[in-house]
């Protein structure tokens, strides 16, 4: 709760310290972890997200898009 309060007070990186546990594929877990590393306000492509999650190619970019769509923790994994 303290991390959420700090986030709402303007400390945009406060939510990155919250530990998350979600059932998902190995790639989805890596993609969500990579998403948490993107600084607030920065935008990356699905291809770049896939690369940061350890995969390359159009299929990996598509899987990265699916990981974004299936993200159950959107407050903590933006």
PDB file of N, CA and C in Angstrom:
ATOM      1  N   UNK A   1       0.817  -1.186   0.000  1.00  0.00           N
ATOM      2  CA  UNK A   1       0.000   0.000   0.000  1.00  0.00           C
ATOM      3  C   UNK A   1       0.871   1.265   0.000  1.00  0.00           C
ATOM      4  N   UNK A   2       1.992   1.192   0.698  1.00  0.00           N
ATOM      5  CA  UNK A   2       2.886   2.356   0.759  1.00  0.00           C
ATOM      6  C   UNK A   2       3.410   2.717  -0.628  1.00  0.00           C
ATOM      7  N   UNK A   3       3.708   1.711  -1.451  1.00  0.00           N
ATOM      8  CA  UNK A   3       4.194   1.982  -2.806  1.00  0.00           C
ATOM      9  C   UNK A   3       3.117   2.665  -3.642  1.00  0.00           C
ATOM     10  N   UNK A   4       1.874   2.253  -3.499  1.00  0.00           N
ATOM     11  CA  UNK A   4       0.771   2.883  -4.234  1.00  0.00           C
ATOM     12  C   UNK A   4       0.608   4.332  -3.787  1.00  0.00           C
ATOM     13  N   UNK A   5       0.700   4.572  -2.507  1.00  0.00           N
ATOM     14  CA  UNK A   5       0.580   5.941  -1.999  1.00  0.00           C
ATOM     15  C   UNK A   5       1.698   6.822  -2.539  1.00  0.00           C
ATOM     16  N   UNK A   6       2.936   6.301  -2.587  1.00  0.00           N
ATOM     17  CA  UNK A   6       4.047   7.083  -3.133  1.00  0.00           C
ATOM     18  C   UNK A   6       3.842   7.346  -4.632  1.00  0.00           C
ATOM     19  N   UNK A   7       3.327   6.344  -5.330  1.00  0.00           N
ATOM     20  CA  UNK A   7       3.043   6.504  -6.755  1.00  0.00           C
ATOM     21  C   UNK A   7       2.012   7.621  -6.962  1.00  0.00           C
ATOM     22  N   UNK A   8       0.938   7.582  -6.204  1.00  0.00           N
ATOM     23  CA  UNK A   8      -0.110   8.600  -6.328  1.00  0.00           C
ATOM     24  C   UNK A   8       0.381   9.987  -5.916  1.00  0.00           C
ATOM     25  N   UNK A   9       1.420  10.032  -5.097  1.00  0.00           N
ATOM     26  CA  UNK A   9       2.010  11.304  -4.685  1.00  0.00           C
ATOM     27  C   UNK A   9       3.015  11.834  -5.710  1.00  0.00           C
ATOM     28  N   UNK A  10       3.240  11.059  -6.778  1.00  0.00           N
ATOM     29  CA  UNK A  10       4.120  11.535  -7.837  1.00  0.00           C
ATOM     30  C   UNK A  10       5.408  10.775  -8.033  1.00  0.00           C
ATOM     31  N   UNK A  11       5.719   9.814  -7.180  1.00  0.00           N
ATOM     32  CA  UNK A  11       6.938   9.014  -7.340  1.00  0.00           C
ATOM     33  C   UNK A  11       6.618   7.872  -8.304  1.00  0.00           C
ATOM     34  N   UNK A  12       6.763   8.120  -9.595  1.00  0.00           N
ATOM     35  CA  UNK A  12       6.299   7.203 -10.629  1.00  0.00           C
ATOM     36  C   UNK A  12       7.006   5.856 -10.655  1.00  0.00           C
ATOM     37  N   UNK A  13       8.164   5.760 -10.064  1.00  0.00           N
ATOM     38  CA  UNK A  13       8.886   4.483 -10.057  1.00  0.00           C
ATOM     39  C   UNK A  13       8.585   3.641  -8.814  1.00  0.00           C
ATOM     40  N   UNK A  14       7.748   4.119  -7.924  1.00  0.00           N
ATOM     41  CA  UNK A  14       7.485   3.417  -6.665  1.00  0.00           C
ATOM     42  C   UNK A  14       6.870   2.043  -6.870  1.00  0.00           C
ATOM     43  N   UNK A  15       6.072   1.863  -7.903  1.00  0.00           N
ATOM     44  CA  UNK A  15       5.391   0.585  -8.103  1.00  0.00           C
ATOM     45  C   UNK A  15       6.330  -0.529  -8.562  1.00  0.00           C
ATOM     46  N   UNK A  16       7.507  -0.171  -9.025  1.00  0.00           N
ATOM     47  CA  UNK A  16       8.447  -1.194  -9.503  1.00  0.00           C
ATOM     48  C   UNK A  16       8.983  -2.058  -8.371  1.00  0.00           C
ATOM     49  N   UNK A  17       8.829  -1.622  -7.135  1.00  0.00           N
ATOM     50  CA  UNK A  17       9.321  -2.420  -6.013  1.00  0.00           C
ATOM     51  C   UNK A  17       8.302  -3.433  -5.497  1.00  0.00           C
ATOM     52  N   UNK A  18       7.084  -3.400  -6.033  1.00  0.00           N
ATOM     53  CA  UNK A  18       6.048  -4.350  -5.622  1.00  0.00           C
ATOM     54  C   UNK A  18       6.312  -5.688  -6.298  1.00  0.00           C
ATOM     55  N   UNK A  19       6.372  -6.760  -5.530  1.00  0.00           N
ATOM     56  CA  UNK A  19       6.587  -8.101  -6.070  1.00  0.00           C
ATOM     57  C   UNK A  19       5.273  -8.637  -6.621  1.00  0.00           C
ATOM     58  N   UNK A  20       5.332  -9.173  -7.832  1.00  0.00           N
ATOM     59  CA  UNK A  20       4.136  -9.706  -8.481  1.00  0.00           C
ATOM     60  C   UNK A  20       4.290 -11.196  -8.730  1.00  0.00           C
ATOM     61  N   UNK A  21       3.177 -11.897  -8.660  1.00  0.00           N
ATOM     62  CA  UNK A  21       3.148 -13.327  -8.990  1.00  0.00           C
ATOM     63  C   UNK A  21       1.921 -13.569  -9.847  1.00  0.00           C
ATOM     64  N   UNK A  22       2.147 -13.933 -11.093  1.00  0.00           N
ATOM     65  CA  UNK A  22       1.055 -14.204 -12.020  1.00  0.00           C
ATOM     66  C   UNK A  22       1.398 -15.452 -12.824  1.00  0.00           C
ATOM     67  N   UNK A  23       0.407 -16.292 -13.016  1.00  0.00           N
ATOM     68  CA  UNK A  23       0.598 -17.478 -13.838  1.00  0.00           C
ATOM     69  C   UNK A  23       0.686 -17.046 -15.300  1.00  0.00           C
ATOM     70  N   UNK A  24       1.756 -17.427 -15.965  1.00  0.00           N
ATOM     71  CA  UNK A  24       1.960 -17.053 -17.363  1.00  0.00           C
ATOM     72  C   UNK A  24       3.104 -17.863 -17.932  1.00  0.00           C
ATOM     73  N   UNK A  25       3.271 -17.778 -19.240  1.00  0.00           N
ATOM     74  CA  UNK A  25       4.387 -18.465 -19.890  1.00  0.00           C
ATOM     75  C   UNK A  25       5.701 -17.799 -19.500  1.00  0.00           C
ATOM     76  N   UNK A  26       6.788 -18.500 -19.758  1.00  0.00           N
ATOM     77  CA  UNK A  26       8.114 -17.948 -19.462  1.00  0.00           C
ATOM     78  C   UNK A  26       8.333 -16.645 -20.228  1.00  0.00           C
ATOM     79  N   UNK A  27       7.952 -16.631 -21.500  1.00  0.00           N
ATOM     80  CA  UNK A  27       8.133 -15.411 -22.287  1.00  0.00           C
ATOM     81  C   UNK A  27       7.289 -14.270 -21.735  1.00  0.00           C
ATOM     82  N   UNK A  28       6.043 -14.537 -21.371  1.00  0.00           N
ATOM     83  CA  UNK A  28       5.205 -13.479 -20.806  1.00  0.00           C
ATOM     84  C   UNK A  28       5.826 -12.911 -19.538  1.00  0.00           C
ATOM     85  N   UNK A  29       6.355 -13.779 -18.692  1.00  0.00           N
ATOM     86  CA  UNK A  29       7.013 -13.306 -17.463  1.00  0.00           C
ATOM     87  C   UNK A  29       8.188 -12.396 -17.810  1.00  0.00           C
ATOM     88  N   UNK A  30       9.003 -12.808 -18.789  1.00  0.00           N
ATOM     89  CA  UNK A  30      10.153 -11.993 -19.194  1.00  0.00           C
ATOM     90  C   UNK A  30       9.696 -10.668 -19.815  1.00  0.00           C
ATOM     91  N   UNK A  31       8.631 -10.718 -20.612  1.00  0.00           N
ATOM     92  CA  UNK A  31       8.113  -9.496 -21.238  1.00  0.00           C
ATOM     93  C   UNK A  31       7.601  -8.538 -20.170  1.00  0.00           C
ATOM     94  N   UNK A  32       6.868  -9.038 -19.202  1.00  0.00           N
ATOM     95  CA  UNK A  32       6.351  -8.170 -18.136  1.00  0.00           C
ATOM     96  C   UNK A  32       7.496  -7.569 -17.323  1.00  0.00           C
ATOM     97  N   UNK A  33       8.523  -8.377 -17.085  1.00  0.00           N
ATOM     98  CA  UNK A  33       9.687  -7.855 -16.367  1.00  0.00           C
ATOM     99  C   UNK A  33      10.350  -6.740 -17.183  1.00  0.00           C
ATOM    100  N   UNK A  34      10.473  -6.948 -18.482  1.00  0.00           N
ATOM    101  CA  UNK A  34      11.060  -5.925 -19.352  1.00  0.00           C
ATOM    102  C   UNK A  34      10.184  -4.682 -19.395  1.00  0.00           C
ATOM    103  N   UNK A  35       8.867  -4.851 -19.387  1.00  0.00           N
ATOM    104  CA  UNK A  35       7.956  -3.707 -19.400  1.00  0.00           C
ATOM    105  C   UNK A  35       8.146  -2.853 -18.154  1.00  0.00           C
ATOM    106  N   UNK A  36       8.423  -3.492 -17.038  1.00  0.00           N
ATOM    107  CA  UNK A  36       8.613  -2.745 -15.793  1.00  0.00           C
ATOM    108  C   UNK A  36       9.893  -1.918 -15.812  1.00  0.00           C
ATOM    109  N   UNK A  37      10.808  -2.249 -16.717  1.00  0.00           N
ATOM    110  CA  UNK A  37      12.071  -1.523 -16.813  1.00  0.00           C
ATOM    111  C   UNK A  37      11.976  -0.294 -17.721  1.00  0.00           C
ATOM    112  N   UNK A  38      10.885  -0.146 -18.463  1.00  0.00           N
ATOM    113  CA  UNK A  38      10.708   1.006 -19.343  1.00  0.00           C
ATOM    114  C   UNK A  38      10.366   2.209 -18.467  1.00  0.00           C
ATOM    115  N   UNK A  39      11.150   3.270 -18.539  1.00  0.00           N
ATOM    116  CA  UNK A  39      10.893   4.456 -17.703  1.00  0.00           C
ATOM    117  C   UNK A  39       9.530   5.076 -18.014  1.00  0.00           C
ATOM    118  N   UNK A  40       8.893   5.679 -17.018  1.00  0.00           N
ATOM    119  CA  UNK A  40       7.613   6.357 -17.246  1.00  0.00           C
ATOM    120  C   UNK A  40       7.735   7.383 -18.368  1.00  0.00           C
ATOM    121  N   UNK A  41       6.786   7.350 -19.285  1.00  0.00           N
ATOM    122  CA  UNK A  41       6.773   8.286 -20.400  1.00  0.00           C
ATOM    123  C   UNK A  41       7.516   7.809 -21.631  1.00  0.00           C
ATOM    124  N   UNK A  42       8.317   6.759 -21.515  1.00  0.00           N
ATOM    125  CA  UNK A  42       9.050   6.231 -22.668  1.00  0.00           C
ATOM    126  C   UNK A  42       8.169   5.216 -23.387  1.00  0.00           C
ATOM    127  N   UNK A  43       8.253   5.208 -24.708  1.00  0.00           N
ATOM    128  CA  UNK A  43       7.479   4.283 -25.523  1.00  0.00           C
ATOM    129  C   UNK A  43       8.448   3.387 -26.286  1.00  0.00           C
ATOM    130  N   UNK A  44       8.172   2.077 -26.305  1.00  0.00           N
ATOM    131  CA  UNK A  44       8.965   1.144 -27.121  1.00  0.00           C
ATOM    132  C   UNK A  44       8.001   0.314 -27.964  1.00  0.00           C
ATOM    133  N   UNK A  45       8.521  -0.258 -29.034  1.00  0.00           N
ATOM    134  CA  UNK A  45       7.704  -1.091 -29.914  1.00  0.00           C
ATOM    135  C   UNK A  45       7.600  -2.506 -29.351  1.00  0.00           C
ATOM    136  N   UNK A  46       6.665  -3.275 -29.903  1.00  0.00           N
ATOM    137  CA  UNK A  46       6.563  -4.684 -29.517  1.00  0.00           C
ATOM    138  C   UNK A  46       7.849  -5.423 -29.872  1.00  0.00           C
ATOM    139  N   UNK A  47       8.454  -5.058 -30.995  1.00  0.00           N
ATOM    140  CA  UNK A  47       9.715  -5.680 -31.391  1.00  0.00           C
ATOM    141  C   UNK A  47      10.817  -5.416 -30.384  1.00  0.00           C
ATOM    142  N   UNK A  48      10.889  -4.177 -29.905  1.00  0.00           N
ATOM    143  CA  UNK A  48      11.895  -3.831 -28.894  1.00  0.00           C
ATOM    144  C   UNK A  48      11.596  -4.537 -27.581  1.00  0.00           C
ATOM    145  N   UNK A  49      10.327  -4.612 -27.220  1.00  0.00           N
ATOM    146  CA  UNK A  49       9.962  -5.336 -26.003  1.00  0.00           C
ATOM    147  C   UNK A  49      10.380  -6.793 -26.114  1.00  0.00           C
ATOM    148  N   UNK A  50      10.129  -7.407 -27.251  1.00  0.00           N
ATOM    149  CA  UNK A  50      10.530  -8.804 -27.465  1.00  0.00           C
ATOM    150  C   UNK A  50      12.042  -8.953 -27.325  1.00  0.00           C
ATOM    151  N   UNK A  51      12.789  -8.025 -27.934  1.00  0.00           N
ATOM    152  CA  UNK A  51      14.253  -8.080 -27.838  1.00  0.00           C
ATOM    153  C   UNK A  51      14.703  -7.981 -26.391  1.00  0.00           C
ATOM    154  N   UNK A  52      14.103  -7.069 -25.621  1.00  0.00           N
ATOM    155  CA  UNK A  52      14.472  -6.914 -24.213  1.00  0.00           C
ATOM    156  C   UNK A  52      14.070  -8.136 -23.389  1.00  0.00           C
ATOM    157  N   UNK A  53      13.089  -8.891 -23.895  1.00  0.00           N
ATOM    158  CA  UNK A  53      12.661 -10.114 -23.210  1.00  0.00           C
ATOM    159  C   UNK A  53      13.447 -11.330 -23.699  1.00  0.00           C
ATOM    160  N   UNK A  54      14.397 -11.104 -24.601  1.00  0.00           N
ATOM    161  CA  UNK A  54      15.284 -12.176 -25.032  1.00  0.00           C
ATOM    162  C   UNK A  54      14.873 -12.911 -26.291  1.00  0.00           C
ATOM    163  N   UNK A  55      14.038 -12.294 -27.134  1.00  0.00           N
ATOM    164  CA  UNK A  55      13.603 -12.947 -28.368  1.00  0.00           C
ATOM    165  C   UNK A  55      13.623 -11.918 -29.498  1.00  0.00           C
ATOM    166  N   UNK A  56      13.675 -12.409 -30.730  1.00  0.00           N
ATOM    167  CA  UNK A  56      13.701 -11.508 -31.887  1.00  0.00           C
ATOM    168  C   UNK A  56      12.821 -12.061 -32.994  1.00  0.00           C
ATOM    169  N   UNK A  57      12.477 -11.202 -33.933  1.00  0.00           N
ATOM    170  CA  UNK A  57      11.682 -11.593 -35.087  1.00  0.00           C
ATOM    171  C   UNK A  57      10.233 -11.175 -34.953  1.00  0.00           C
ATOM    172  N   UNK A  58       9.509 -11.305 -36.060  1.00  0.00           N
ATOM    173  CA  UNK A  58       8.122 -10.842 -36.056  1.00  0.00           C
ATOM    174  C   UNK A  58       7.250 -11.687 -35.144  1.00  0.00           C
ATOM    175  N   UNK A  59       7.536 -12.985 -35.029  1.00  0.00           N
ATOM    176  CA  UNK A  59       6.741 -13.825 -34.135  1.00  0.00           C
ATOM    177  C   UNK A  59       6.939 -13.411 -32.677  1.00  0.00           C
ATOM    178  N   UNK A  60       8.163 -13.042 -32.326  1.00  0.00           N
ATOM    179  CA  UNK A  60       8.453 -12.581 -30.965  1.00  0.00           C
ATOM    180  C   UNK A  60       7.758 -11.242 -30.701  1.00  0.00           C
ATOM    181  N   UNK A  61       7.754 -10.359 -31.705  1.00  0.00           N
ATOM    182  CA  UNK A  61       7.068  -9.074 -31.549  1.00  0.00           C
ATOM    183  C   UNK A  61       5.575  -9.304 -31.348  1.00  0.00           C
ATOM    184  N   UNK A  62       5.029 -10.242 -32.075  1.00  0.00           N
ATOM    185  CA  UNK A  62       3.609 -10.573 -31.921  1.00  0.00           C
ATOM    186  C   UNK A  62       3.332 -11.144 -30.533  1.00  0.00           C
ATOM    187  N   UNK A  63       4.224 -12.005 -30.051  1.00  0.00           N
ATOM    188  CA  UNK A  63       4.083 -12.569 -28.699  1.00  0.00           C
ATOM    189  C   UNK A  63       4.191 -11.466 -27.641  1.00  0.00           C
ATOM    190  N   UNK A  64       5.034 -10.474 -27.897  1.00  0.00           N
ATOM    191  CA  UNK A  64       5.157  -9.346 -26.965  1.00  0.00           C
ATOM    192  C   UNK A  64       3.849  -8.568 -26.908  1.00  0.00           C
ATOM    193  N   UNK A  65       3.217  -8.383 -28.053  1.00  0.00           N
ATOM    194  CA  UNK A  65       1.914  -7.724 -28.086  1.00  0.00           C
ATOM    195  C   UNK A  65       0.872  -8.508 -27.309  1.00  0.00           C
ATOM    196  N   UNK A  66       0.906  -9.827 -27.431  1.00  0.00           N
ATOM    197  CA  UNK A  66      -0.021 -10.670 -26.677  1.00  0.00           C
ATOM    198  C   UNK A  66       0.259 -10.593 -25.178  1.00  0.00           C
ATOM    199  N   UNK A  67       1.529 -10.511 -24.807  1.00  0.00           N
ATOM    200  CA  UNK A  67       1.872 -10.371 -23.388  1.00  0.00           C
ATOM    201  C   UNK A  67       1.308  -9.066 -22.836  1.00  0.00           C
ATOM    202  N   UNK A  68       1.364  -8.017 -23.641  1.00  0.00           N
ATOM    203  CA  UNK A  68       0.783  -6.733 -23.210  1.00  0.00           C
ATOM    204  C   UNK A  68      -0.728  -6.869 -23.047  1.00  0.00           C
ATOM    205  N   UNK A  69      -1.364  -7.526 -24.006  1.00  0.00           N
ATOM    206  CA  UNK A  69      -2.816  -7.667 -23.975  1.00  0.00           C
ATOM    207  C   UNK A  69      -3.287  -8.525 -22.802  1.00  0.00           C
ATOM    208  N   UNK A  70      -2.462  -9.474 -22.400  1.00  0.00           N
ATOM    209  CA  UNK A  70      -2.850 -10.403 -21.330  1.00  0.00           C
ATOM    210  C   UNK A  70      -2.285 -10.023 -19.968  1.00  0.00           C
ATOM    211  N   UNK A  71      -1.796  -8.827 -19.845  1.00  0.00           N
ATOM    212  CA  UNK A  71      -1.197  -8.347 -18.608  1.00  0.00           C
ATOM    213  C   UNK A  71      -2.272  -8.187 -17.524  1.00  0.00           C
ATOM    214  N   UNK A  72      -2.242  -9.013 -16.464  1.00  0.00           N
ATOM    215  CA  UNK A  72      -3.262  -8.913 -15.416  1.00  0.00           C
ATOM    216  C   UNK A  72      -2.937  -7.864 -14.350  1.00  0.00           C
ATOM    217  N   UNK A  73      -1.778  -7.256 -14.452  1.00  0.00           N
ATOM    218  CA  UNK A  73      -1.311  -6.316 -13.420  1.00  0.00           C
ATOM    219  C   UNK A  73      -0.971  -4.960 -14.026  1.00  0.00           C
ATOM    220  N   UNK A  74      -1.903  -4.384 -14.771  1.00  0.00           N
ATOM    221  CA  UNK A  74      -1.578  -3.186 -15.540  1.00  0.00           C
ATOM    222  C   UNK A  74      -1.164  -1.980 -14.697  1.00  0.00           C
ATOM    223  N   UNK A  75      -1.568  -1.905 -13.456  1.00  0.00           N
ATOM    224  CA  UNK A  75      -1.107  -0.801 -12.615  1.00  0.00           C
ATOM    225  C   UNK A  75       0.387  -0.957 -12.321  1.00  0.00           C
ATOM    226  N   UNK A  76       0.835  -2.185 -12.148  1.00  0.00           N
ATOM    227  CA  UNK A  76       2.222  -2.458 -11.752  1.00  0.00           C
ATOM    228  C   UNK A  76       3.121  -2.779 -12.921  1.00  0.00           C
ATOM    229  N   UNK A  77       2.544  -3.219 -14.038  1.00  0.00           N
ATOM    230  CA  UNK A  77       3.294  -3.530 -15.257  1.00  0.00           C
ATOM    231  C   UNK A  77       2.666  -2.691 -16.377  1.00  0.00           C
ATOM    232  N   UNK A  78       3.069  -1.425 -16.475  1.00  0.00           N
ATOM    233  CA  UNK A  78       2.404  -0.537 -17.445  1.00  0.00           C
ATOM    234  C   UNK A  78       2.725  -0.866 -18.890  1.00  0.00           C
TER     235      UNK A  78
END
